[in-house]
């Protein structure tokens, strides 16, 4: 399961440029004994160095992906607002090198390299 966040700060959302040169919502995988709403709080603190308010569920999507074998990934997306900065951005982490940038939602929806699953969640807001 992958947990992602539509994280608002000053009216714009944060996106992460990943190692494949795609923009994605920040987030990550659950740790042991962790619930998805706890995961997004932890991941946003780790990746963005931000503390967020209470996350609200936006979307749950099962994405069938061919990784050389047939499998699927469950993507749970929350939205939240930044309460305060508490650290630095994670430019090199478990998922490799990354950069972060804020976009207006309508601007993010126009990005060619933002996967449809994330656009789906943005459209549900």
GROMACS .gro file of C-alpha atoms in nm:
model
  125
    1UNK     CA    1   0.000   0.000   0.000
    2UNK     CA    2   0.116   0.348  -0.084
    3UNK     CA    3  -0.012   0.649   0.110
    4UNK     CA    4  -0.004   0.988  -0.064
    5UNK     CA    5  -0.088   1.341   0.042
    6UNK     CA    6  -0.241   1.642  -0.128
    7UNK     CA    7  -0.066   1.886   0.102
    8UNK     CA    8  -0.166   2.252   0.086
    9UNK     CA    9   0.066   2.533   0.188
   10UNK     CA   10  -0.020   2.895   0.109
   11UNK     CA   11  -0.291   2.790  -0.138
   12UNK     CA   12  -0.074   2.554  -0.343
   13UNK     CA   13   0.003   2.182  -0.322
   14UNK     CA   14   0.340   2.013  -0.291
   15UNK     CA   15   0.457   1.770  -0.559
   16UNK     CA   16   0.771   1.559  -0.565
   17UNK     CA   17   0.981   1.502  -0.878
   18UNK     CA   18   1.089   1.138  -0.858
   19UNK     CA   19   1.380   0.945  -1.009
   20UNK     CA   20   1.171   0.871  -1.323
   21UNK     CA   21   1.119   1.246  -1.384
   22UNK     CA   22   0.751   1.219  -1.296
   23UNK     CA   23   0.576   1.448  -1.054
   24UNK     CA   24   0.395   1.266  -0.776
   25UNK     CA   25   0.216   1.339  -0.453
   26UNK     CA   26   0.447   1.310  -0.152
   27UNK     CA   27   0.407   1.006   0.070
   28UNK     CA   28   0.525   0.650   0.106
   29UNK     CA   29   0.468   0.304   0.244
   30UNK     CA   30   0.328   0.202   0.581
   31UNK     CA   31   0.567   0.109   0.860
   32UNK     CA   32   0.488  -0.191   1.083
   33UNK     CA   33   0.184  -0.136   1.308
   34UNK     CA   34   0.102   0.194   1.134
   35UNK     CA   35  -0.234   0.308   0.996
   36UNK     CA   36  -0.252   0.510   0.670
   37UNK     CA   37  -0.343   0.839   0.845
   38UNK     CA   38  -0.035   0.797   1.067
   39UNK     CA   39   0.180   0.716   0.764
   40UNK     CA   40   0.096   1.039   0.583
   41UNK     CA   41   0.176   1.250   0.890
   42UNK     CA   42   0.515   1.075   0.926
   43UNK     CA   43   0.597   1.083   0.555
   44UNK     CA   44   0.520   1.454   0.519
   45UNK     CA   45   0.740   1.530   0.819
   46UNK     CA   46   1.021   1.319   0.667
   47UNK     CA   47   0.992   1.436   0.304
   48UNK     CA   48   0.877   1.797   0.333
   49UNK     CA   49   0.984   1.882   0.686
   50UNK     CA   50   0.627   1.994   0.757
   51UNK     CA   51   0.376   1.928   1.031
   52UNK     CA   52   0.020   1.893   0.898
   53UNK     CA   53  -0.329   1.919   1.042
   54UNK     CA   54  -0.558   1.615   1.065
   55UNK     CA   55  -0.549   1.428   0.731
   56UNK     CA   56  -0.879   1.371   0.551
   57UNK     CA   57  -0.933   1.077   0.315
   58UNK     CA   58  -0.976   1.178  -0.052
   59UNK     CA   59  -0.937   0.861  -0.257
   60UNK     CA   60  -0.856   0.490  -0.251
   61UNK     CA   61  -0.744   0.344  -0.581
   62UNK     CA   62  -0.616   0.002  -0.686
   63UNK     CA   63  -0.367   0.050  -0.967
   64UNK     CA   64  -0.282  -0.250  -1.180
   65UNK     CA   65   0.081  -0.219  -1.287
   66UNK     CA   66   0.305  -0.449  -1.488
   67UNK     CA   67   0.642  -0.465  -1.314
   68UNK     CA   68   0.751  -0.753  -1.538
   69UNK     CA   69   0.493  -0.956  -1.348
   70UNK     CA   70   0.129  -0.878  -1.290
   71UNK     CA   71   0.056  -0.699  -0.964
   72UNK     CA   72  -0.137  -0.410  -0.819
   73UNK     CA   73  -0.071  -0.123  -0.582
   74UNK     CA   74  -0.327   0.022  -0.343
   75UNK     CA   75  -0.296   0.402  -0.329
   76UNK     CA   76  -0.466   0.580  -0.039
   77UNK     CA   77  -0.470   0.959  -0.076
   78UNK     CA   78  -0.531   1.210   0.200
   79UNK     CA   79  -0.546   1.589   0.202
   80UNK     CA   80  -0.415   1.815   0.475
   81UNK     CA   81  -0.280   2.164   0.530
   82UNK     CA   82   0.064   2.255   0.655
   83UNK     CA   83   0.061   2.380   1.013
   84UNK     CA   84   0.431   2.470   1.031
   85UNK     CA   85   0.776   2.389   0.897
   86UNK     CA   86   0.967   2.162   1.134
   87UNK     CA   87   1.264   2.050   0.923
   88UNK     CA   88   1.425   2.037   0.581
   89UNK     CA   89   1.325   1.872   0.254
   90UNK     CA   90   1.447   1.517   0.196
   91UNK     CA   91   1.636   1.552  -0.134
   92UNK     CA   92   1.786   1.204  -0.112
   93UNK     CA   93   1.573   0.941   0.062
   94UNK     CA   94   1.450   0.583   0.043
   95UNK     CA   95   1.299   0.649  -0.301
   96UNK     CA   96   1.617   0.809  -0.440
   97UNK     CA   97   1.686   1.169  -0.542
   98UNK     CA   98   1.396   1.409  -0.547
   99UNK     CA   99   1.300   1.772  -0.565
  100UNK     CA  100   0.988   1.944  -0.436
  101UNK     CA  101   0.781   2.229  -0.576
  102UNK     CA  102   0.443   2.384  -0.508
  103UNK     CA  103   0.175   2.408  -0.777
  104UNK     CA  104  -0.176   2.547  -0.799
  105UNK     CA  105  -0.416   2.252  -0.834
  106UNK     CA  106  -0.520   2.355  -1.188
  107UNK     CA  107  -0.152   2.389  -1.284
  108UNK     CA  108  -0.077   2.039  -1.145
  109UNK     CA  109  -0.366   1.891  -1.344
  110UNK     CA  110  -0.205   2.022  -1.665
  111UNK     CA  111   0.129   1.846  -1.607
  112UNK     CA  112   0.200   1.577  -1.866
  113UNK     CA  113   0.427   1.392  -1.623
  114UNK     CA  114   0.180   1.370  -1.333
  115UNK     CA  115   0.031   1.018  -1.343
  116UNK     CA  116  -0.346   0.986  -1.393
  117UNK     CA  117  -0.396   0.823  -1.051
  118UNK     CA  118  -0.280   1.147  -0.881
  119UNK     CA  119  -0.486   1.364  -1.116
  120UNK     CA  120  -0.788   1.149  -1.021
  121UNK     CA  121  -0.735   1.232  -0.652
  122UNK     CA  122  -0.689   1.605  -0.727
  123UNK     CA  123  -1.011   1.612  -0.928
  124UNK     CA  124  -1.200   1.465  -0.631
  125UNK     CA  125  -1.121   1.765  -0.411
   0.00000   0.00000   0.00000
